[in-house]
mmCIF file of C-alpha atoms in Angstrom:
data_model
loop_
_atom_site.group_PDB
_atom_site.id
_atom_site.type_symbol
_atom_site.label_atom_id
_atom_site.label_comp_id
_atom_site.label_asym_id
_atom_site.label_seq_id
_atom_site.Cartn_x
_atom_site.Cartn_y
_atom_site.Cartn_z
ATOM 1 C CA UNK A 1 -2.605 20.930 5.568
ATOM 2 C CA UNK A 2 -0.578 23.866 4.235
ATOM 3 C CA UNK A 3 1.654 22.682 1.407
ATOM 4 C CA UNK A 4 4.934 24.050 2.725
ATOM 5 C CA UNK A 5 4.520 23.090 6.382
ATOM 6 C CA UNK A 6 6.327 19.995 7.657
ATOM 7 C CA UNK A 7 4.560 17.803 10.195
ATOM 8 C CA UNK A 8 6.477 15.372 12.397
ATOM 9 C CA UNK A 9 4.444 12.400 13.532
ATOM 10 C CA UNK A 10 4.721 8.966 15.125
ATOM 11 C CA UNK A 11 2.580 5.882 14.616
ATOM 12 C CA UNK A 12 2.799 2.592 16.517
ATOM 13 C CA UNK A 13 3.293 -0.559 14.431
ATOM 14 C CA UNK A 14 3.280 -3.816 16.417
ATOM 15 C CA UNK A 15 4.682 -2.043 19.471
ATOM 16 C CA UNK A 16 7.346 -0.117 17.509
ATOM 17 C CA UNK A 17 7.026 3.664 17.287
ATOM 18 C CA UNK A 18 7.662 4.699 13.676
ATOM 19 C CA UNK A 19 8.548 8.331 13.126
ATOM 20 C CA UNK A 20 7.661 10.029 9.872
ATOM 21 C CA UNK A 21 7.583 13.496 8.354
ATOM 22 C CA UNK A 22 4.746 14.683 6.162
ATOM 23 C CA UNK A 23 4.208 17.647 3.864
ATOM 24 C CA UNK A 24 1.626 18.638 1.256
ATOM 25 C CA UNK A 25 -2.130 18.554 0.883
ATOM 26 C CA UNK A 26 -4.056 15.373 1.687
ATOM 27 C CA UNK A 27 -5.915 15.966 -1.601
ATOM 28 C CA UNK A 28 -2.758 15.363 -3.610
ATOM 29 C CA UNK A 29 -1.360 11.961 -4.708
ATOM 30 C CA UNK A 30 0.961 10.373 -2.154
ATOM 31 C CA UNK A 31 4.701 10.145 -2.777
ATOM 32 C CA UNK A 32 6.270 7.729 -0.288
ATOM 33 C CA UNK A 33 9.977 8.472 0.262
ATOM 34 C CA UNK A 34 12.120 5.586 1.538
ATOM 35 C CA UNK A 35 15.555 6.620 2.762
ATOM 36 C CA UNK A 36 18.941 4.960 2.482
ATOM 37 C CA UNK A 37 21.915 4.064 4.673
ATOM 38 C CA UNK A 38 23.283 5.576 6.876
ATOM 39 C CA UNK A 39 20.610 8.241 6.921
ATOM 40 C CA UNK A 40 16.941 8.612 7.780
ATOM 41 C CA UNK A 41 13.964 10.615 6.539
ATOM 42 C CA UNK A 42 15.851 13.844 7.240
ATOM 43 C CA UNK A 43 17.742 13.231 3.973
ATOM 44 C CA UNK A 44 14.566 14.402 2.189
ATOM 45 C CA UNK A 45 14.204 17.648 4.159
ATOM 46 C CA UNK A 46 15.285 19.841 1.209
ATOM 47 C CA UNK A 47 13.457 17.842 -1.466
ATOM 48 C CA UNK A 48 10.050 17.760 0.199
ATOM 49 C CA UNK A 49 9.326 21.522 -0.006
ATOM 50 C CA UNK A 50 10.138 21.445 -3.733
ATOM 51 C CA UNK A 51 7.455 18.809 -4.357
ATOM 52 C CA UNK A 52 4.817 19.830 -1.820
ATOM 53 C CA UNK A 53 2.654 21.650 -4.390
ATOM 54 C CA UNK A 54 2.239 18.436 -6.412
ATOM 55 C CA UNK A 55 2.262 15.663 -3.779
ATOM 56 C CA UNK A 56 1.382 14.644 -0.290
ATOM 57 C CA UNK A 57 4.858 13.582 0.833
ATOM 58 C CA UNK A 58 5.388 10.947 3.510
ATOM 59 C CA UNK A 59 8.876 9.935 4.635
ATOM 60 C CA UNK A 60 9.220 7.360 7.457
ATOM 61 C CA UNK A 61 12.247 6.185 9.428
ATOM 62 C CA UNK A 62 12.625 2.389 9.504
ATOM 63 C CA UNK A 63 12.948 0.522 12.815
ATOM 64 C CA UNK A 64 16.504 1.014 14.028
ATOM 65 C CA UNK A 65 16.977 4.194 11.985
ATOM 66 C CA UNK A 66 16.563 7.889 12.724
ATOM 67 C CA UNK A 67 13.850 8.824 15.196
ATOM 68 C CA UNK A 68 11.990 5.497 15.097
ATOM 69 C CA UNK A 69 12.320 2.935 17.864
ATOM 70 C CA UNK A 70 15.286 0.580 17.684
ATOM 71 C CA UNK A 71 14.182 -2.736 19.214
ATOM 72 C CA UNK A 72 16.967 -4.931 20.538
ATOM 73 C CA UNK A 73 18.092 -7.682 18.152
ATOM 74 C CA UNK A 74 16.719 -10.287 20.573
ATOM 75 C CA UNK A 75 13.263 -8.788 19.994
ATOM 76 C CA UNK A 76 13.407 -7.893 16.290
ATOM 77 C CA UNK A 77 15.174 -9.469 13.317
ATOM 78 C CA UNK A 78 16.936 -6.795 11.273
ATOM 79 C CA UNK A 79 16.281 -8.116 7.789
ATOM 80 C CA UNK A 80 14.922 -6.378 4.705
ATOM 81 C CA UNK A 81 11.893 -8.674 4.819
ATOM 82 C CA UNK A 82 11.089 -7.468 8.328
ATOM 83 C CA UNK A 83 11.689 -3.807 7.532
ATOM 84 C CA UNK A 84 9.452 -4.115 4.459
ATOM 85 C CA UNK A 85 6.749 -5.787 6.564
ATOM 86 C CA UNK A 86 6.773 -2.900 9.057
ATOM 87 C CA UNK A 87 6.638 -0.354 6.223
ATOM 88 C CA UNK A 88 3.766 -2.239 4.582
ATOM 89 C CA UNK A 89 1.817 -2.096 7.847
ATOM 90 C CA UNK A 90 2.748 1.576 8.141
ATOM 91 C CA UNK A 91 1.167 2.207 4.717
ATOM 92 C CA UNK A 92 -1.979 0.322 5.717
ATOM 93 C CA UNK A 93 -2.283 2.131 9.058
ATOM 94 C CA UNK A 94 -2.066 5.502 7.302
ATOM 95 C CA UNK A 95 -4.768 4.237 4.915
ATOM 96 C CA UNK A 96 -2.850 4.930 1.713
ATOM 97 C CA UNK A 97 -4.527 2.890 -1.050
ATOM 98 C CA UNK A 98 -2.145 3.928 -3.843
ATOM 99 C CA UNK A 99 1.065 5.903 -4.031
ATOM 100 C CA UNK A 100 4.158 6.847 -5.976
ATOM 101 C CA UNK A 101 7.327 5.307 -4.578
ATOM 102 C CA UNK A 102 10.704 7.033 -4.318
ATOM 103 C CA UNK A 103 13.450 4.679 -3.160
ATOM 104 C CA UNK A 104 17.060 5.446 -2.346
ATOM 105 C CA UNK A 105 19.742 2.856 -1.501
ATOM 106 C CA UNK A 106 18.328 0.681 1.345
ATOM 107 C CA UNK A 107 14.924 2.040 0.398
ATOM 108 C CA UNK A 108 15.111 -0.028 -2.801
ATOM 109 C CA UNK A 109 15.084 -3.563 -1.305
ATOM 110 C CA UNK A 110 12.388 -2.398 1.108
ATOM 111 C CA UNK A 111 10.241 -0.583 -1.433
ATOM 112 C CA UNK A 112 10.669 -3.226 -4.143
ATOM 113 C CA UNK A 113 9.376 -5.879 -1.744
ATOM 114 C CA UNK A 114 6.263 -3.787 -1.131
ATOM 115 C CA UNK A 115 5.818 -3.173 -4.870
ATOM 116 C CA UNK A 116 6.233 -6.863 -5.667
ATOM 117 C CA UNK A 117 3.676 -7.986 -3.082
ATOM 118 C CA UNK A 118 1.143 -5.226 -3.882
ATOM 119 C CA UNK A 119 1.724 -3.934 -7.433
ATOM 120 C CA UNK A 120 -1.828 -2.594 -7.573
ATOM 121 C CA UNK A 121 -0.858 0.050 -4.987
ATOM 122 C CA UNK A 122 2.050 1.442 -7.020
ATOM 123 C CA UNK A 123 1.393 4.418 -9.305
ATOM 124 C CA UNK A 124 5.059 4.764 -10.287
ATOM 125 C CA UNK A 125 8.610 4.300 -9.047
ATOM 126 C CA UNK A 126 11.623 6.583 -8.914
ATOM 127 C CA UNK A 127 14.753 4.623 -8.008
ATOM 128 C CA UNK A 128 18.059 6.256 -7.074
ATOM 129 C CA UNK A 129 21.018 4.010 -6.237
ATOM 130 C CA UNK A 130 18.537 1.159 -6.248
ATOM 131 C CA UNK A 131 19.591 -1.958 -8.128
ATOM 132 C CA UNK A 132 17.518 -5.025 -9.013
ATOM 133 C CA UNK A 133 20.271 -7.081 -10.686
ATOM 134 C CA UNK A 134 23.329 -8.663 -9.111
ATOM 135 C CA UNK A 135 25.341 -7.672 -12.188
ATOM 136 C CA UNK A 136 24.801 -4.066 -11.237
ATOM 137 C CA UNK A 137 26.835 -4.366 -8.048
ATOM 138 C CA UNK A 138 30.191 -3.930 -9.788
ATOM 139 C CA UNK A 139 33.760 -4.260 -8.544
ATOM 140 C CA UNK A 140 33.162 -2.433 -5.273
ATOM 141 C CA UNK A 141 31.163 -5.412 -4.019
ATOM 142 C CA UNK A 142 33.715 -8.151 -4.707
ATOM 143 C CA UNK A 143 35.053 -8.049 -1.149
ATOM 144 C CA UNK A 144 31.574 -8.143 0.249
ATOM 145 C CA UNK A 145 30.730 -11.196 -1.845
ATOM 146 C CA UNK A 146 33.750 -12.901 -0.268
ATOM 147 C CA UNK A 147 32.340 -11.998 3.145
ATOM 148 C CA UNK A 148 28.944 -13.429 2.230
ATOM 149 C CA UNK A 149 30.616 -16.672 1.109
ATOM 150 C CA UNK A 150 32.610 -16.924 4.355
ATOM 151 C CA UNK A 151 31.053 -14.667 7.034
ATOM 152 C CA UNK A 152 33.714 -14.808 9.733
ATOM 153 C CA UNK A 153 33.587 -12.740 12.909
ATOM 154 C CA UNK A 154 36.780 -10.951 11.868
ATOM 155 C CA UNK A 155 35.225 -9.850 8.570
ATOM 156 C CA UNK A 156 32.059 -8.754 10.358
ATOM 157 C CA UNK A 157 34.146 -6.564 12.650
ATOM 158 C CA UNK A 158 36.071 -5.144 9.690
ATOM 159 C CA UNK A 159 32.866 -4.074 7.968
ATOM 160 C CA UNK A 160 31.938 -1.965 10.974
ATOM 161 C CA UNK A 161 34.228 0.658 9.447
ATOM 162 C CA UNK A 162 31.214 1.428 7.255
ATOM 163 C CA UNK A 163 29.633 3.016 10.326
ATOM 164 C CA UNK A 164 32.698 5.069 11.315
ATOM 165 C CA UNK A 165 32.303 8.877 11.272
ATOM 166 C CA UNK A 166 34.953 9.293 8.569
ATOM 167 C CA UNK A 167 33.145 6.844 6.276
ATOM 168 C CA UNK A 168 29.783 8.549 6.796
ATOM 169 C CA UNK A 169 31.258 11.983 6.100
ATOM 170 C CA UNK A 170 32.860 10.660 2.905
ATOM 171 C CA UNK A 171 29.473 9.435 1.692
ATOM 172 C CA UNK A 172 28.337 13.052 1.713
ATOM 173 C CA UNK A 173 31.500 14.712 0.419
ATOM 174 C CA UNK A 174 32.987 12.256 -2.075
ATOM 175 C CA UNK A 175 32.421 13.439 -5.637
ATOM 176 C CA UNK A 176 31.042 16.877 -4.829
ATOM 177 C CA UNK A 177 32.197 20.313 -3.660
ATOM 178 C CA UNK A 178 32.700 20.293 0.103
ATOM 179 C CA UNK A 179 31.506 23.889 0.495
ATOM 180 C CA UNK A 180 28.137 22.957 -1.043
ATOM 181 C CA UNK A 181 27.401 20.308 1.589
ATOM 182 C CA UNK A 182 25.978 21.333 4.940
ATOM 183 C CA UNK A 183 27.527 19.384 7.837
ATOM 184 C CA UNK A 184 24.126 19.075 9.500
ATOM 185 C CA UNK A 185 23.175 15.877 7.674
ATOM 186 C CA UNK A 186 26.250 13.801 8.355
ATOM 187 C CA UNK A 187 26.543 15.144 11.917
ATOM 188 C CA UNK A 188 23.040 13.840 12.630
ATOM 189 C CA UNK A 189 23.757 10.493 10.941
ATOM 190 C CA UNK A 190 26.892 10.097 13.086
ATOM 191 C CA UNK A 191 24.866 10.878 16.213
ATOM 192 C CA UNK A 192 22.431 8.086 15.321
ATOM 193 C CA UNK A 193 25.313 5.575 15.295
ATOM 194 C CA UNK A 194 25.645 6.027 19.064
ATOM 195 C CA UNK A 195 22.361 4.242 19.803
ATOM 196 C CA UNK A 196 22.491 0.852 21.511
ATOM 197 C CA UNK A 197 23.385 -2.106 19.222
ATOM 198 C CA UNK A 198 23.614 0.192 16.198
ATOM 199 C CA UNK A 199 26.705 -1.474 14.726
ATOM 200 C CA UNK A 200 25.329 -4.973 15.311
ATOM 201 C CA UNK A 201 21.940 -4.382 13.710
ATOM 202 C CA UNK A 202 23.570 -2.681 10.724
ATOM 203 C CA UNK A 203 25.981 -5.606 10.460
ATOM 204 C CA UNK A 204 22.979 -7.935 10.372
ATOM 205 C CA UNK A 205 21.644 -6.021 7.353
ATOM 206 C CA UNK A 206 25.013 -6.149 5.568
ATOM 207 C CA UNK A 207 25.118 -9.923 5.978
ATOM 208 C CA UNK A 208 21.481 -10.459 5.038
ATOM 209 C CA UNK A 209 22.040 -8.516 1.807
ATOM 210 C CA UNK A 210 23.567 -11.705 0.390
ATOM 211 C CA UNK A 211 20.252 -13.530 0.753
ATOM 212 C CA UNK A 212 18.546 -10.608 -0.936
ATOM 213 C CA UNK A 213 20.705 -10.971 -4.051
ATOM 214 C CA UNK A 214 19.895 -14.674 -4.407
ATOM 215 C CA UNK A 215 16.370 -13.715 -5.435
ATOM 216 C CA UNK A 216 16.920 -10.179 -6.677
ATOM 217 C CA UNK A 217 16.016 -11.027 -10.270
ATOM 218 C CA UNK A 218 12.457 -11.605 -9.133
ATOM 219 C CA UNK A 219 12.153 -7.854 -8.555
ATOM 220 C CA UNK A 220 12.259 -7.344 -12.321
ATOM 221 C CA UNK A 221 8.633 -8.514 -12.404
ATOM 222 C CA UNK A 222 7.705 -5.201 -10.758
ATOM 223 C CA UNK A 223 8.331 -3.375 -14.012
ATOM 224 C CA UNK A 224 6.170 -5.816 -15.927
ATOM 225 C CA UNK A 225 3.217 -5.479 -13.537
ATOM 226 C CA UNK A 226 3.228 -1.679 -13.207
ATOM 227 C CA UNK A 227 1.738 0.451 -15.982
ATOM 228 C CA UNK A 228 2.339 3.055 -17.296
ATOM 229 C CA UNK A 229 6.109 2.783 -17.096
ATOM 230 C CA UNK A 230 8.288 5.835 -16.687
ATOM 231 C CA UNK A 231 11.844 5.464 -15.451
ATOM 232 C CA UNK A 232 14.650 7.932 -14.864
ATOM 233 C CA UNK A 233 18.262 7.203 -14.073
ATOM 234 C CA UNK A 234 21.553 9.040 -14.210
ATOM 235 C CA UNK A 235 24.868 9.751 -12.578
ATOM 236 C CA UNK A 236 23.577 12.498 -10.298
ATOM 237 C CA UNK A 237 19.851 12.818 -9.697
ATOM 238 C CA UNK A 238 18.186 14.957 -7.062
ATOM 239 C CA UNK A 239 20.735 14.577 -4.227
ATOM 240 C CA UNK A 240 24.140 16.212 -4.858
ATOM 241 C CA UNK A 241 25.131 15.370 -1.283
ATOM 242 C CA UNK A 242 25.541 11.693 -2.218
ATOM 243 C CA UNK A 243 28.190 10.809 -4.768
ATOM 244 C CA UNK A 244 27.284 9.092 -8.004
ATOM 245 C CA UNK A 245 27.071 5.299 -8.125
ATOM 246 C CA UNK A 246 28.106 4.246 -11.669
ATOM 247 C CA UNK A 247 28.185 0.554 -10.750
ATOM 248 C CA UNK A 248 24.384 0.431 -11.106
ATOM 249 C CA UNK A 249 24.058 2.083 -14.494
ATOM 250 C CA UNK A 250 25.050 -0.580 -17.029
ATOM 251 C CA UNK A 251 22.347 -3.143 -16.342
ATOM 252 C CA UNK A 252 19.796 -0.455 -15.536
ATOM 253 C CA UNK A 253 20.334 1.150 -18.940
ATOM 254 C CA UNK A 254 19.655 -2.140 -20.669
ATOM 255 C CA UNK A 255 16.605 -2.798 -18.524
ATOM 256 C CA UNK A 256 15.071 0.627 -19.063
ATOM 257 C CA UNK A 257 15.612 0.415 -22.813
ATOM 258 C CA UNK A 258 13.634 -2.811 -22.659
ATOM 259 C CA UNK A 259 10.697 -1.609 -20.618
ATOM 260 C CA UNK A 260 10.215 2.008 -21.750
#
């Protein structure tokens, strides 16, 4: 495979077609890129060419995201456990014995589950906007904690504003120079919101996040079981199109001082 050529592929996992993009030589170590909300693997389209000389890059879309199938909620439970299970099977079907893991946002609870269950597969982790401690959530999440404590239908409907076009555009533009951000990315993300049951399956993931944080401290064992340890964090790493997330930094700084 030529290093700078993108390939666009699909693999079937338990009846669900999973789309992924691939770049780089098959002789290079694998870097698995797990995307965040509200995007898909296309968020890595500019990063992948920059790394294709050093890695075989693989970036899938989760079920219900991007170009992958979106099973109806009656047929598939939209939880991070389920998404991680599909991604784990995806890794096995592509016959990837070991890999580096790059996680962003929703990619963190998915990727950390894979790393926790199979630490022997993980060569290293780069985490951006990925938090493993509840303390790292910060003030922005106070309202959401109230929703988790009392998940009324009215609050569920209110949180659907997170999927509104204005909100998605702000995720790209907030904290950066508008003229440096191509509209292609957020236009595509907005188009994806038009798929059937999009708002409901995303609402399921917002609600299930509460269960994730009950056991989130267990993810800290990942950093004990993986060696060697090399961690990077900062206010603005790699993706200027997403604004900085300072709410994660405090606990992460303490953790990385401990493990490095």
